[in-house]
């Protein structure tokens, strides 16, 4: 934004992240405040790039923001969610202009690989800068959280911890970096277990779980100990310690969701087979540990040198469609700024 001259167009990039201590449930849906903290790994080369420009000529034919996703007009639910998020920035920055938003994803949208984490992190950074706001990283993280809880973590690189916060306005419900991307030589090997969209969107599934699962209170109560153990394991670069917490956190999150009414089950046969592959690898002496998000895919944490064993074992697992080997990556960053 500029009062003088041409509007500022800002392009930002963010990587997706995978939680090792899961976020599943909110304490406030309006401010999107999580019920618990979470801990994640931000990934390289697997995310979103978004360009934002607030300007009078950015208005779409129907009078709203002009929003594209991978070069074509964004589907209405996506565009509405983005516009609602931009309204927060317009309010805070006192900008009364429509925005032009062009998002490109290198994460398959809505496949349980967290495209919203990278998407809202990149959008928060690009839109805040384009609106002339100068936010500290923690403020940017709290802003990204309003778009999607997991996006708060993608503002930072490497291993990241998200705090549940205690303030009613959510100002302390933000993430911080625990260990930068280059500090620990690990990989996440992803076993893609289906090509379809997820069975139920995570926001909706979390709400249903919180309302109907008898295990929800136990889940919320158990997360803080997992965070203490996972944080210590990250700082000590203790793979077995971190892996043990990650598997337990994922199993508890899914157990809690499975006990909702109606039940939420994200797994398929390939998910179970891949979990079995990880256990067999471990029995044979390879340190590998799984986590599973709101979808059937299995993500396996291992040392970089062991990815050459883990990847073929997952690729040969019945029902696994393909595999990806992902490295830790940086936090959200501005890649281009121009006046046009
Ligand atoms: C996580 N997930 O910690 C958990 C584990 C999925 C499974 O955060 O409602 O898309 O937008 O705040 O961030 C996915 O939830 O939910 C997620 P909203 P979000 O990664």
Tab-separated table of C-alpha atoms and ligand atoms in Angstrom:
chain	number	residue	atom	x	y	z
A	1	UNK	CA	0.000	0.000	0.000
A	2	UNK	CA	1.119	3.482	-0.641
A	3	UNK	CA	-0.605	6.813	-0.291
A	4	UNK	CA	1.901	8.155	-2.798
A	5	UNK	CA	2.688	6.422	-6.059
A	6	UNK	CA	1.809	2.932	-7.182
A	7	UNK	CA	0.485	0.214	-4.838
A	8	UNK	CA	3.003	-2.267	-3.477
A	9	UNK	CA	2.774	-5.810	-4.827
A	10	UNK	CA	4.355	-8.331	-2.458
A	11	UNK	CA	5.143	-11.985	-3.169
A	12	UNK	CA	5.824	-14.274	-0.211
A	13	UNK	CA	6.625	-17.954	0.016
A	14	UNK	CA	6.046	-20.412	2.880
A	15	UNK	CA	6.603	-24.132	3.304
A	16	UNK	CA	4.031	-26.477	4.717
A	17	UNK	CA	4.667	-28.087	8.092
A	18	UNK	CA	3.924	-31.424	9.667
A	19	UNK	CA	2.987	-31.547	13.333
A	20	UNK	CA	4.814	-34.032	15.552
A	21	UNK	CA	2.701	-32.995	18.537
A	22	UNK	CA	-0.716	-32.478	16.999
A	23	UNK	CA	-3.145	-29.595	17.171
A	24	UNK	CA	-6.689	-30.951	17.363
A	25	UNK	CA	-9.330	-28.724	18.936
A	26	UNK	CA	-9.948	-25.031	19.584
A	27	UNK	CA	-10.719	-23.014	22.663
A	28	UNK	CA	-12.197	-20.175	20.592
A	29	UNK	CA	-13.437	-20.599	17.033
A	30	UNK	CA	-13.793	-16.873	16.249
A	31	UNK	CA	-10.181	-16.009	17.038
A	32	UNK	CA	-9.101	-19.509	16.014
A	33	UNK	CA	-7.361	-20.161	19.316
A	34	UNK	CA	-6.047	-23.707	19.797
A	35	UNK	CA	-7.015	-25.688	22.899
A	36	UNK	CA	-3.407	-26.863	23.229
A	37	UNK	CA	0.052	-26.102	21.924
A	38	UNK	CA	1.649	-28.120	19.122
A	39	UNK	CA	5.113	-28.808	17.694
A	40	UNK	CA	6.027	-29.187	14.037
A	41	UNK	CA	8.659	-29.372	11.329
A	42	UNK	CA	8.496	-26.851	8.465
A	43	UNK	CA	9.403	-28.371	5.093
A	44	UNK	CA	11.431	-27.123	2.121
A	45	UNK	CA	10.187	-26.906	-1.497
A	46	UNK	CA	6.669	-27.913	-0.654
A	47	UNK	CA	4.429	-24.968	-0.028
A	48	UNK	CA	2.737	-21.857	-1.341
A	49	UNK	CA	3.751	-18.691	-3.116
A	50	UNK	CA	1.297	-15.791	-2.959
A	51	UNK	CA	1.284	-12.320	-4.489
A	52	UNK	CA	-0.926	-9.635	-2.924
A	53	UNK	CA	-1.672	-6.097	-4.066
A	54	UNK	CA	-4.296	-3.767	-2.561
A	55	UNK	CA	-5.484	-1.316	-5.235
A	56	UNK	CA	-8.700	0.240	-6.579
A	57	UNK	CA	-8.255	-1.649	-9.882
A	58	UNK	CA	-7.944	-5.012	-8.048
A	59	UNK	CA	-11.712	-5.344	-7.733
A	60	UNK	CA	-13.261	-8.442	-9.328
A	61	UNK	CA	-16.297	-8.097	-11.664
A	62	UNK	CA	-18.609	-9.064	-8.759
A	63	UNK	CA	-17.181	-6.311	-6.529
A	64	UNK	CA	-14.916	-8.423	-4.278
A	65	UNK	CA	-11.239	-9.302	-4.240
A	66	UNK	CA	-9.732	-10.834	-7.362
A	67	UNK	CA	-8.377	-14.198	-6.207
A	68	UNK	CA	-6.723	-16.857	-8.337
A	69	UNK	CA	-5.398	-20.288	-7.407
A	70	UNK	CA	-2.751	-21.772	-9.693
A	71	UNK	CA	-3.666	-19.325	-12.465
A	72	UNK	CA	-7.455	-19.743	-12.546
A	73	UNK	CA	-10.253	-18.042	-10.545
A	74	UNK	CA	-10.267	-19.641	-7.075
A	75	UNK	CA	-13.233	-21.851	-6.080
A	76	UNK	CA	-15.792	-19.780	-4.073
A	77	UNK	CA	-15.174	-21.407	-0.643
A	78	UNK	CA	-11.420	-20.789	-0.963
A	79	UNK	CA	-11.947	-17.199	-2.220
A	80	UNK	CA	-14.373	-16.432	0.636
A	81	UNK	CA	-11.937	-17.725	3.237
A	82	UNK	CA	-9.141	-15.604	1.758
A	83	UNK	CA	-11.373	-12.490	1.596
A	84	UNK	CA	-12.445	-12.953	5.232
A	85	UNK	CA	-8.782	-13.146	6.206
A	86	UNK	CA	-7.947	-10.020	4.163
A	87	UNK	CA	-10.770	-8.218	5.985
A	88	UNK	CA	-8.798	-8.658	9.240
A	89	UNK	CA	-5.775	-6.993	7.628
A	90	UNK	CA	-7.896	-4.254	6.038
A	91	UNK	CA	-9.346	-3.564	9.475
A	92	UNK	CA	-5.997	-3.514	11.310
A	93	UNK	CA	-4.149	-1.542	8.603
A	94	UNK	CA	-7.119	0.745	7.871
A	95	UNK	CA	-7.048	-0.126	4.195
A	96	UNK	CA	-10.333	0.175	2.353
A	97	UNK	CA	-9.252	-1.313	-0.964
A	98	UNK	CA	-9.926	-4.588	-2.753
A	99	UNK	CA	-7.007	-6.965	-3.221
A	100	UNK	CA	-5.594	-8.960	-6.070
A	101	UNK	CA	-4.319	-12.305	-4.754
A	102	UNK	CA	-2.521	-14.909	-6.861
A	103	UNK	CA	-1.647	-18.147	-5.060
A	104	UNK	CA	0.405	-21.019	-6.434
A	105	UNK	CA	0.556	-24.236	-4.448
A	106	UNK	CA	3.113	-26.980	-4.688
A	107	UNK	CA	1.106	-28.999	-2.124
A	108	UNK	CA	-1.842	-31.063	-3.371
A	109	UNK	CA	-4.818	-29.047	-2.049
A	110	UNK	CA	-6.930	-30.724	0.647
A	111	UNK	CA	-5.092	-34.059	0.509
A	112	UNK	CA	-4.078	-34.167	4.168
A	113	UNK	CA	-0.753	-32.542	3.354
A	114	UNK	CA	-1.654	-29.217	4.956
A	115	UNK	CA	-1.891	-26.810	2.005
A	116	UNK	CA	-3.695	-24.334	4.279
A	117	UNK	CA	-0.659	-24.074	6.584
A	118	UNK	CA	1.651	-22.857	3.820
A	119	UNK	CA	-1.123	-20.920	2.082
A	120	UNK	CA	-2.148	-18.759	5.030
A	121	UNK	CA	1.446	-18.241	6.186
A	122	UNK	CA	2.436	-16.908	2.746
A	123	UNK	CA	-0.780	-14.889	2.509
A	124	UNK	CA	-0.360	-13.342	5.964
A	125	UNK	CA	3.177	-12.204	5.174
A	126	UNK	CA	2.417	-10.903	1.659
A	127	UNK	CA	-0.850	-9.185	2.609
A	128	UNK	CA	0.496	-7.571	5.809
A	129	UNK	CA	3.472	-6.159	3.884
A	130	UNK	CA	1.311	-5.032	0.945
A	131	UNK	CA	-0.997	-3.251	3.417
A	132	UNK	CA	1.975	-1.414	4.919
A	133	UNK	CA	1.988	-3.276	8.251
A	134	UNK	CA	5.345	-3.939	9.836
A	135	UNK	CA	4.793	-6.970	12.073
A	136	UNK	CA	7.226	-8.838	14.289
A	137	UNK	CA	7.453	-12.596	13.509
A	138	UNK	CA	5.324	-13.501	16.561
A	139	UNK	CA	2.639	-11.007	15.478
A	140	UNK	CA	2.712	-12.396	11.960
A	141	UNK	CA	2.336	-15.898	13.397
A	142	UNK	CA	-0.716	-14.852	15.453
A	143	UNK	CA	-2.172	-13.238	12.310
A	144	UNK	CA	-1.575	-16.364	10.189
A	145	UNK	CA	-3.331	-18.389	12.908
A	146	UNK	CA	-6.540	-16.489	12.184
A	147	UNK	CA	-6.451	-17.991	8.673
A	148	UNK	CA	-5.541	-21.517	9.781
A	149	UNK	CA	-4.178	-22.766	13.089
A	150	UNK	CA	-1.332	-24.717	11.525
A	151	UNK	CA	-0.305	-21.661	9.425
A	152	UNK	CA	0.982	-19.945	12.580
A	153	UNK	CA	3.780	-22.555	12.628
A	154	UNK	CA	4.813	-22.094	8.963
A	155	UNK	CA	5.936	-18.520	9.667
A	156	UNK	CA	9.038	-20.145	11.180
A	157	UNK	CA	11.496	-22.662	9.738
A	158	UNK	CA	12.791	-25.984	11.067
A	159	UNK	CA	11.350	-27.267	14.336
A	160	UNK	CA	8.668	-24.952	15.675
A	161	UNK	CA	6.519	-24.831	18.788
A	162	UNK	CA	3.096	-23.248	18.803
A	163	UNK	CA	1.804	-21.955	22.143
A	164	UNK	CA	-1.849	-22.321	23.098
A	165	UNK	CA	-1.574	-18.927	24.819
A	166	UNK	CA	-3.628	-17.613	27.688
A	167	UNK	CA	-4.651	-14.126	26.500
A	168	UNK	CA	-8.273	-13.748	25.510
A	169	UNK	CA	-7.343	-11.744	22.430
A	170	UNK	CA	-5.000	-14.483	21.201
A	171	UNK	CA	-1.903	-12.286	21.046
A	172	UNK	CA	0.216	-14.985	22.727
A	173	UNK	CA	-1.260	-17.864	20.703
A	174	UNK	CA	1.650	-17.839	18.294
A	175	UNK	CA	4.599	-20.001	17.300
A	176	UNK	CA	8.341	-19.705	17.809
A	177	UNK	CA	11.349	-21.446	16.327
A	178	UNK	CA	12.967	-24.190	18.440
A	179	UNK	CA	15.719	-25.369	16.101
A	180	UNK	CA	16.539	-23.912	12.663
A	181	UNK	CA	16.170	-25.997	9.498
A	182	UNK	CA	19.869	-26.704	8.976
A	183	UNK	CA	20.632	-27.737	12.549
A	184	UNK	CA	19.494	-31.366	12.494
A	185	UNK	CA	19.919	-33.713	9.563
A	186	UNK	CA	16.494	-35.374	9.337
A	187	UNK	CA	13.967	-36.186	6.622
A	188	UNK	CA	10.238	-36.792	6.449
A	189	UNK	CA	9.362	-39.556	4.022
A	190	UNK	CA	5.720	-39.278	2.973
A	191	UNK	CA	3.784	-42.352	1.851
A	192	UNK	CA	0.845	-41.131	-0.244
A	193	UNK	CA	-2.035	-43.472	0.519
A	194	UNK	CA	-4.804	-41.977	-1.671
A	195	UNK	CA	-5.337	-39.391	-4.398
A	196	UNK	CA	-8.775	-38.257	-3.277
A	197	UNK	CA	-9.711	-35.256	-1.123
A	198	UNK	CA	-9.868	-35.839	2.633
A	199	UNK	CA	-12.991	-37.417	4.111
A	200	UNK	CA	-13.825	-34.434	6.340
A	201	UNK	CA	-12.134	-31.023	6.606
A	202	UNK	CA	-10.001	-30.686	9.735
A	203	UNK	CA	-11.795	-27.604	11.153
A	204	UNK	CA	-15.112	-29.418	11.012
A	205	UNK	CA	-13.611	-32.663	12.290
A	206	UNK	CA	-11.974	-30.933	15.264
A	207	UNK	CA	-15.234	-29.297	16.202
A	208	UNK	CA	-17.125	-32.582	15.991
A	209	UNK	CA	-14.423	-34.290	18.062
A	210	UNK	CA	-14.510	-31.596	20.759
A	211	UNK	CA	-18.309	-31.773	20.930
A	212	UNK	CA	-18.876	-35.509	20.837
A	213	UNK	CA	-15.742	-37.543	21.614
A	214	UNK	CA	-15.668	-38.815	25.205
A	215	UNK	CA	-11.872	-38.900	24.870
A	216	UNK	CA	-11.496	-35.204	24.043
A	217	UNK	CA	-10.920	-34.025	27.630
A	218	UNK	CA	-8.208	-36.686	28.057
A	219	UNK	CA	-6.568	-35.606	24.810
A	220	UNK	CA	-6.402	-31.930	25.848
A	221	UNK	CA	-5.043	-32.901	29.251
A	222	UNK	CA	-2.289	-35.103	27.793
A	223	UNK	CA	-0.823	-32.695	25.207
A	224	UNK	CA	1.241	-30.509	27.595
A	225	UNK	CA	3.373	-33.510	28.712
A	226	UNK	CA	3.909	-34.432	25.067
A	227	UNK	CA	5.075	-30.887	24.379
A	228	UNK	CA	7.570	-30.963	27.242
A	229	UNK	CA	8.991	-34.295	26.044
A	230	UNK	CA	9.052	-33.305	22.353
A	231	UNK	CA	10.669	-29.928	23.030
A	232	UNK	CA	13.428	-31.562	25.106
A	233	UNK	CA	13.978	-34.206	22.388
A	234	UNK	CA	14.257	-31.545	19.652
A	235	UNK	CA	16.744	-29.481	21.640
A	236	UNK	CA	18.815	-32.613	22.399
A	237	UNK	CA	18.415	-33.843	18.780
A	238	UNK	CA	17.166	-37.141	20.222
A	239	UNK	CA	15.415	-38.834	17.289
A	240	UNK	CA	14.108	-41.850	19.216
A	241	UNK	CA	12.736	-39.598	21.971
A	242	UNK	CA	11.012	-37.294	19.495
A	243	UNK	CA	9.735	-40.203	17.399
A	244	UNK	CA	8.174	-41.889	20.381
A	245	UNK	CA	6.219	-38.737	21.312
A	246	UNK	CA	5.235	-38.132	17.678
A	247	UNK	CA	3.718	-41.620	17.286
A	248	UNK	CA	1.889	-41.382	20.592
A	249	UNK	CA	0.524	-37.911	19.762
A	250	UNK	CA	-0.739	-39.032	16.349
A	251	UNK	CA	-2.335	-42.200	17.749
A	252	UNK	CA	-4.072	-40.239	20.508
A	253	UNK	CA	-5.366	-37.605	18.099
A	254	UNK	CA	-6.806	-40.270	15.797
A	255	UNK	CA	-8.205	-42.339	18.674
A	256	UNK	CA	-9.948	-39.224	19.934
A	257	UNK	CA	-11.396	-38.465	16.476
A	258	UNK	CA	-12.446	-42.100	15.925
A	259	UNK	CA	-14.505	-41.865	19.117
A	260	UNK	CA	-16.520	-38.882	17.797
A	261	UNK	CA	-20.163	-39.326	16.842
A	262	UNK	CA	-20.370	-39.947	13.917
A	263	UNK	CA	-16.851	-41.416	13.998
A	264	UNK	CA	-14.036	-39.756	12.056
A	265	UNK	CA	-11.691	-42.221	10.414
A	266	UNK	CA	-8.991	-40.864	8.105
A	267	UNK	CA	-7.062	-44.106	7.647
A	268	UNK	CA	-7.296	-46.658	4.853
A	269	UNK	CA	-5.670	-50.058	4.358
A	270	UNK	CA	-2.465	-48.460	3.046
A	271	UNK	CA	-2.216	-46.315	6.194
A	272	UNK	CA	-2.161	-49.426	8.385
A	273	UNK	CA	0.238	-51.227	6.065
A	274	UNK	CA	2.639	-48.247	6.141
A	275	UNK	CA	2.507	-48.115	9.941
A	276	UNK	CA	3.422	-51.793	9.925
A	277	UNK	CA	6.342	-51.097	7.563
A	278	UNK	CA	7.668	-48.487	10.011
A	279	UNK	CA	7.454	-50.925	12.914
A	280	UNK	CA	9.277	-53.586	10.866
A	281	UNK	CA	12.006	-51.099	9.919
A	282	UNK	CA	12.431	-50.304	13.577
A	283	UNK	CA	12.637	-53.999	14.574
A	284	UNK	CA	15.385	-54.328	11.968
A	285	UNK	CA	17.332	-51.477	13.593
A	286	UNK	CA	16.365	-48.386	11.563
A	287	UNK	CA	15.176	-45.413	13.578
A	288	UNK	CA	11.957	-44.414	11.809
A	289	UNK	CA	8.778	-42.994	13.354
A	290	UNK	CA	5.390	-42.222	11.817
A	291	UNK	CA	2.818	-39.496	12.134
A	292	UNK	CA	-0.581	-39.191	10.414
A	293	UNK	CA	-2.647	-36.038	9.841
A	294	UNK	CA	-6.225	-35.435	8.712
A	295	UNK	CA	-5.865	-37.850	5.812
A	296	UNK	CA	-4.597	-41.388	5.119
A	297	UNK	CA	-0.970	-40.506	4.297
A	298	UNK	CA	1.809	-41.680	6.578
A	299	UNK	CA	4.755	-39.365	7.209
A	300	UNK	CA	7.913	-40.950	8.535
A	301	UNK	CA	10.626	-39.114	10.420
A	302	UNK	CA	14.134	-40.515	10.091
A	303	UNK	CA	17.797	-39.505	9.887
A	304	UNK	CA	18.770	-38.289	6.406
A	305	UNK	CA	21.145	-41.236	5.895
A	306	UNK	CA	18.288	-43.687	6.599
A	307	UNK	CA	15.868	-42.181	4.055
A	308	UNK	CA	17.433	-44.500	1.436
A	309	UNK	CA	16.109	-47.465	3.451
A	310	UNK	CA	12.814	-45.939	4.556
A	311	UNK	CA	11.657	-44.678	1.156
A	312	UNK	CA	11.884	-47.985	-0.774
A	313	UNK	CA	10.284	-49.862	2.137
A	314	UNK	CA	7.301	-47.480	2.093
A	315	UNK	CA	7.133	-47.465	-1.722
A	316	UNK	CA	6.897	-51.300	-1.673
A	317	UNK	CA	4.084	-51.243	0.900
A	318	UNK	CA	0.735	-52.472	-0.487
A	319	UNK	CA	-1.581	-49.565	-1.343
A	320	UNK	CA	1.078	-46.848	-1.157
A	321	UNK	CA	0.765	-44.867	-4.413
A	322	UNK	CA	4.054	-42.996	-4.276
A	323	UNK	CA	6.540	-41.497	-1.847
A	324	UNK	CA	8.171	-38.117	-1.308
A	325	UNK	CA	11.323	-37.350	0.671
A	326	UNK	CA	11.078	-33.927	2.299
A	327	UNK	CA	13.755	-31.876	4.026
A	328	UNK	CA	13.403	-29.266	6.767
A	329	UNK	CA	12.922	-25.807	5.303
A	330	UNK	CA	12.952	-22.112	6.141
A	331	UNK	CA	10.146	-19.969	7.490
A	332	UNK	CA	7.958	-17.669	5.426
A	333	UNK	CA	9.911	-15.139	3.388
A	334	UNK	CA	9.286	-12.272	0.996
A	335	UNK	CA	10.610	-13.172	-2.442
A	336	UNK	CA	9.604	-10.053	-4.431
A	337	UNK	CA	8.328	-6.527	-3.847
A	338	UNK	CA	7.470	-4.104	-6.634
A	339	UNK	CA	5.285	-1.080	-7.240
A	340	UNK	CA	2.751	-1.581	-10.019
B	1	LIG	C1	-1.769	-30.329	12.933
B	1	LIG	N1	-3.843	-30.628	11.728
B	1	LIG	O1	-1.328	-30.065	14.065
B	1	LIG	C2	-3.127	-30.958	12.889
B	1	LIG	C3	-3.041	-32.435	12.902
B	1	LIG	C4	-4.309	-31.749	11.019
B	1	LIG	C5	-3.999	-32.902	11.862
B	1	LIG	O2	-3.599	-28.437	12.033
B	1	LIG	O3	-9.275	-25.045	11.574
B	1	LIG	O4	-6.153	-26.656	8.812
B	1	LIG	O5	-7.722	-24.008	9.910
B	1	LIG	O6	-7.160	-24.012	12.354
B	1	LIG	O7	-4.745	-25.719	10.700
B	1	LIG	C6	-5.028	-28.997	10.357
B	1	LIG	O8	-5.819	-27.993	10.863
B	1	LIG	O9	-7.194	-26.127	11.054
B	1	LIG	C7	-4.116	-29.343	11.412
B	1	LIG	P1	-7.862	-24.722	11.235
B	1	LIG	P2	-5.896	-26.529	10.271
B	1	LIG	O10	-1.115	-30.124	11.891
